[in-house]
Amino acid sequence: MTQIHDALLDVAQQMADAARAAILPHFRNSALTAENKLDGGYDPVTIADRAAEEAMRAVLADLRPDDAILGEEFGAVDGTSGLTWVLDPIDGTRGFVSGTPTWGVLIAVGGPDGPEIGIIDQPYIGERFIGTPKAAWLHGPQGQAPLQTRAARPLAQATVFTTFPEVGTPADAAAFADVASRARLTRYGMDCYAYALVAAGQVDLVIEAGLNAYDIQAPIALIQAAGGIVTDWQGGPAHNGGRVLAAANAEIHAEALAILAKHA
């Protein structure tokens, strides 16, 4: 399996490189425009989203043509290998169009039970967070370093993140607020970068709702490789999306899960 994972990681890295090249010319470009995919709200998509996913799919067509693909912008393609690549070319497009470097390219690959390899790539900063069954590490401007989630601490001393203050439904928001009110620090709006910070040992919890598979599979593989836990709000698998709890360790996961379960 080690050789297979090494080969898959090499492909994933080539995909991340291709996505970087497709995205960066558009970031903080005054000519960038965005279309809105959401009636009654704002869910932008840009030329950079589509170009990045097309670039990653081109790598797969060349190197892994028998694998399935699930991508945010161009949907699902069946495969015959038993492996599926799950792609979000720009997770955090709202941040992208606002000029904040909190968005990222999400790449995951695995089988029906979830991802085995995950990458969160932040092209503008030049940080690539990588999780595999063997290890988790960061390659960035200061070189390469291993990743390890935070040691256990009480929720009262924890830092909690979510992307939107409203989280999801009113019930979802109430559940999040119950956890956040007991934490030391709550922060918002970091998109996928919050999950990277869990893996890097900077953040204790990320709590979100209404996610798709392409939003969470790369963070799952990364955080688990760094020693953390990612489940749904009932403690079950989260790789299909929905309500997600990402935790630095088993102790704080259990504490947060007990609170969220009261709102199920």
Tab-separated table of C-alpha atoms in Angstrom, residues 136 146-153 195-204 222-229 246-250:
chain	number	residue	atom	x	y	z
A	136	ALA	CA	1.196	14.844	7.964
A	146	PRO	CA	5.748	17.805	10.474
A	147	LEU	CA	2.206	18.569	11.566
A	148	GLN	CA	0.747	17.588	14.929
A	149	THR	CA	-2.594	18.618	16.402
A	150	ARG	CA	-2.846	20.268	19.813
A	151	ALA	CA	-2.662	18.290	23.024
A	152	ALA	CA	-5.815	17.951	25.095
A	153	ARG	CA	-7.138	20.960	26.971
A	195	TYR	CA	-8.918	22.937	9.171
A	196	ALA	CA	-5.274	23.413	8.215
A	197	LEU	CA	-4.772	25.261	11.498
A	198	VAL	CA	-6.239	22.308	13.404
A	199	ALA	CA	-3.662	20.050	11.756
A	200	ALA	CA	-0.934	22.585	12.521
A	201	GLY	CA	-1.718	22.597	16.237
A	202	GLN	CA	-3.088	26.149	16.345
A	203	VAL	CA	-6.829	25.529	16.708
A	204	ASP	CA	-8.801	23.050	18.830
A	222	LEU	CA	-5.107	15.916	6.777
A	223	ILE	CA	-6.400	16.268	10.333
A	224	GLN	CA	-6.518	12.531	10.978
A	225	ALA	CA	-2.938	12.171	9.741
A	226	ALA	CA	-1.881	14.921	12.173
A	227	GLY	CA	-3.526	13.154	15.120
A	228	GLY	CA	-6.988	14.724	15.187
A	229	ILE	CA	-10.527	13.469	14.735
A	246	ALA	CA	-13.129	18.559	13.502
A	247	ALA	CA	-11.147	18.235	16.726
A	248	ALA	CA	-7.506	18.308	17.710
A	249	ASN	CA	-7.782	15.294	20.006
A	250	ALA	CA	-10.197	12.738	21.417
